[in-house]
Amino acid sequence: MQAGIEQAKTVRCVQRELARLDGLIARARYKRRIFRTLRGGLGAGATLLVLLKAKVAASLGLKLAIAGVVGLGLAWPVAVLVFVFVAGLVVTILGALMGEGGMSAADFSPSWDGGCERARMRRLKALIALRRAWLAAPAGPAPSIRRDLGRRFLTKKR
């Protein structure tokens, strides 16, 4: 009887920890969206003001398009990198079909690594996965923040 009560108490505690960790992830995603929106909007607005003042582009539509691309580049750099890669690929293929220069392996070498996830976010996702796995099959000792922190500090190389 006492073991069943302890088990239920432990499950509730792990569920609370999991909800808190999920909240941390949600808050990080929300902050990232807000900063991307602000960064992109400010970049697009500043570019539009410069284009209007400098009279670089001929029409208002072209000025808005250029400002939009700059804003998108500031908000989501990966999207602009993909756009530039695809545009470069199209120009290279068209150039090869027209007979204007050849293609080399350097035109297609990916020098950008898209897997640059922060170490802190990886650790947070690992903690969430550990708690979900334990809640799916609650056997053995429950995952604990203190035990997880202890393991991290013990395995840390100095």
Short mmCIF file of C-alpha atoms in Angstrom, two decimals, residues 39-155:
data_model
loop_
_atom_site.label_atom_id
_atom_site.label_comp_id
_atom_site.label_asym_id
_atom_site.label_seq_id
_atom_site.Cartn_x
_atom_site.Cartn_y
_atom_site.Cartn_z
CA ARG A 39 14.60 41.54 -36.55
CA GLY A 40 12.94 40.88 -39.92
CA GLY A 41 10.48 43.76 -39.60
CA LEU A 42 13.14 46.25 -38.58
CA GLY A 43 15.44 45.09 -41.37
CA ALA A 44 12.72 45.31 -43.99
CA GLY A 45 11.60 48.73 -42.76
CA ALA A 46 15.13 50.11 -42.71
CA THR A 47 15.83 48.73 -46.18
CA LEU A 48 12.60 50.23 -47.54
CA LEU A 49 13.47 53.62 -46.06
CA VAL A 50 16.94 53.50 -47.61
CA LEU A 51 15.54 52.45 -50.98
CA LEU A 52 12.92 55.21 -50.91
CA LYS A 53 15.47 57.85 -49.96
CA ALA A 54 18.28 56.70 -52.27
CA LYS A 55 15.98 56.03 -55.25
CA VAL A 56 17.88 52.83 -56.07
CA ALA A 57 15.00 50.75 -57.41
CA ALA A 58 12.70 52.15 -60.07
CA SER A 59 9.24 51.11 -58.89
CA LEU A 60 7.61 50.87 -55.49
CA GLY A 61 6.89 47.17 -56.06
CA LEU A 62 10.57 46.43 -56.65
CA LYS A 63 11.49 48.41 -53.54
CA LEU A 64 8.98 46.44 -51.48
CA ALA A 65 10.26 43.15 -52.91
CA ILE A 66 13.89 44.01 -52.09
CA ALA A 67 12.88 45.13 -48.58
CA GLY A 68 10.93 41.90 -48.11
CA VAL A 69 13.89 39.74 -49.14
CA VAL A 70 16.20 41.63 -46.75
CA GLY A 71 13.65 41.30 -43.93
CA LEU A 72 13.27 37.59 -44.64
CA GLY A 73 17.05 37.25 -44.63
CA LEU A 74 17.28 38.86 -41.23
CA ALA A 75 14.42 36.81 -39.78
CA TRP A 76 15.24 33.43 -41.35
CA PRO A 77 18.78 33.35 -42.79
CA VAL A 78 18.37 29.68 -43.75
CA ALA A 79 15.46 30.53 -46.06
CA VAL A 80 17.56 33.11 -47.88
CA LEU A 81 20.51 30.70 -48.09
CA VAL A 82 18.22 28.12 -49.70
CA PHE A 83 16.87 30.77 -52.06
CA VAL A 84 20.39 31.89 -53.01
CA PHE A 85 21.47 28.26 -53.48
CA VAL A 86 18.49 27.48 -55.72
CA ALA A 87 18.96 30.71 -57.69
CA GLY A 88 22.66 29.93 -58.12
CA LEU A 89 21.83 26.40 -59.22
CA VAL A 90 19.33 27.70 -61.80
CA VAL A 91 21.83 30.28 -63.10
CA THR A 92 24.55 27.63 -63.29
CA ILE A 93 22.34 25.19 -65.18
CA LEU A 94 21.15 27.90 -67.55
CA GLY A 95 24.74 29.00 -68.07
CA ALA A 96 25.77 25.44 -68.86
CA LEU A 97 22.89 24.99 -71.29
CA MET A 98 23.72 28.28 -73.02
CA GLY A 99 27.41 27.35 -73.21
CA GLU A 100 28.67 30.13 -70.94
CA GLY A 101 31.33 28.48 -68.81
CA GLY A 102 31.47 25.12 -67.15
CA MET A 103 30.39 23.77 -63.82
CA SER A 104 32.83 22.66 -61.18
CA ALA A 105 32.49 20.77 -57.93
CA ALA A 106 33.09 24.03 -56.03
CA ASP A 107 29.73 25.34 -57.28
CA PHE A 108 27.92 22.62 -55.37
CA SER A 109 30.02 22.21 -52.21
CA PRO A 110 27.92 22.83 -49.11
CA SER A 111 30.05 24.89 -46.75
CA TRP A 112 27.27 25.70 -44.29
CA ASP A 113 26.32 23.32 -41.51
CA GLY A 114 22.66 23.60 -40.56
CA GLY A 115 22.86 21.40 -37.45
CA CYS A 116 24.00 24.08 -35.03
CA GLU A 117 21.56 23.46 -32.22
CA ARG A 118 22.57 24.91 -28.90
CA ALA A 119 23.97 22.50 -26.32
CA ARG A 120 21.61 23.77 -23.65
CA MET A 121 18.55 23.04 -25.80
CA ARG A 122 19.88 19.54 -26.57
CA ARG A 123 20.28 18.88 -22.83
CA LEU A 124 16.76 20.14 -22.17
CA LYS A 125 15.31 17.89 -24.87
CA ALA A 126 17.27 14.93 -23.45
CA LEU A 127 15.80 15.59 -19.99
CA ILE A 128 12.29 15.70 -21.47
CA ALA A 129 12.85 12.46 -23.39
CA LEU A 130 14.17 10.75 -20.25
CA ARG A 131 11.11 11.77 -18.23
CA ARG A 132 8.65 10.75 -20.97
CA ALA A 133 10.36 7.36 -21.28
CA TRP A 134 10.17 6.85 -17.53
CA LEU A 135 6.50 7.87 -17.41
CA ALA A 136 5.71 5.41 -20.21
CA ALA A 137 7.22 2.56 -18.14
CA PRO A 138 7.83 3.68 -14.54
CA ALA A 139 10.41 1.13 -13.44
CA GLY A 140 13.50 1.78 -11.41
CA PRO A 141 14.38 5.08 -9.81
CA ALA A 142 12.57 8.13 -11.10
CA PRO A 143 14.60 10.71 -12.99
CA SER A 144 15.61 13.52 -10.70
CA ILE A 145 16.96 16.97 -11.40
CA ARG A 146 19.50 16.59 -8.61
CA ARG A 147 20.73 13.24 -9.92
CA ASP A 148 20.89 14.59 -13.50
CA LEU A 149 22.86 17.63 -12.36
CA GLY A 150 25.20 15.42 -10.36
CA ARG A 151 25.90 13.23 -13.37
CA ARG A 152 26.53 16.25 -15.56
CA PHE A 153 29.02 17.75 -13.13
CA LEU A 154 30.74 14.43 -12.48
CA THR A 155 31.21 13.73 -16.19
#
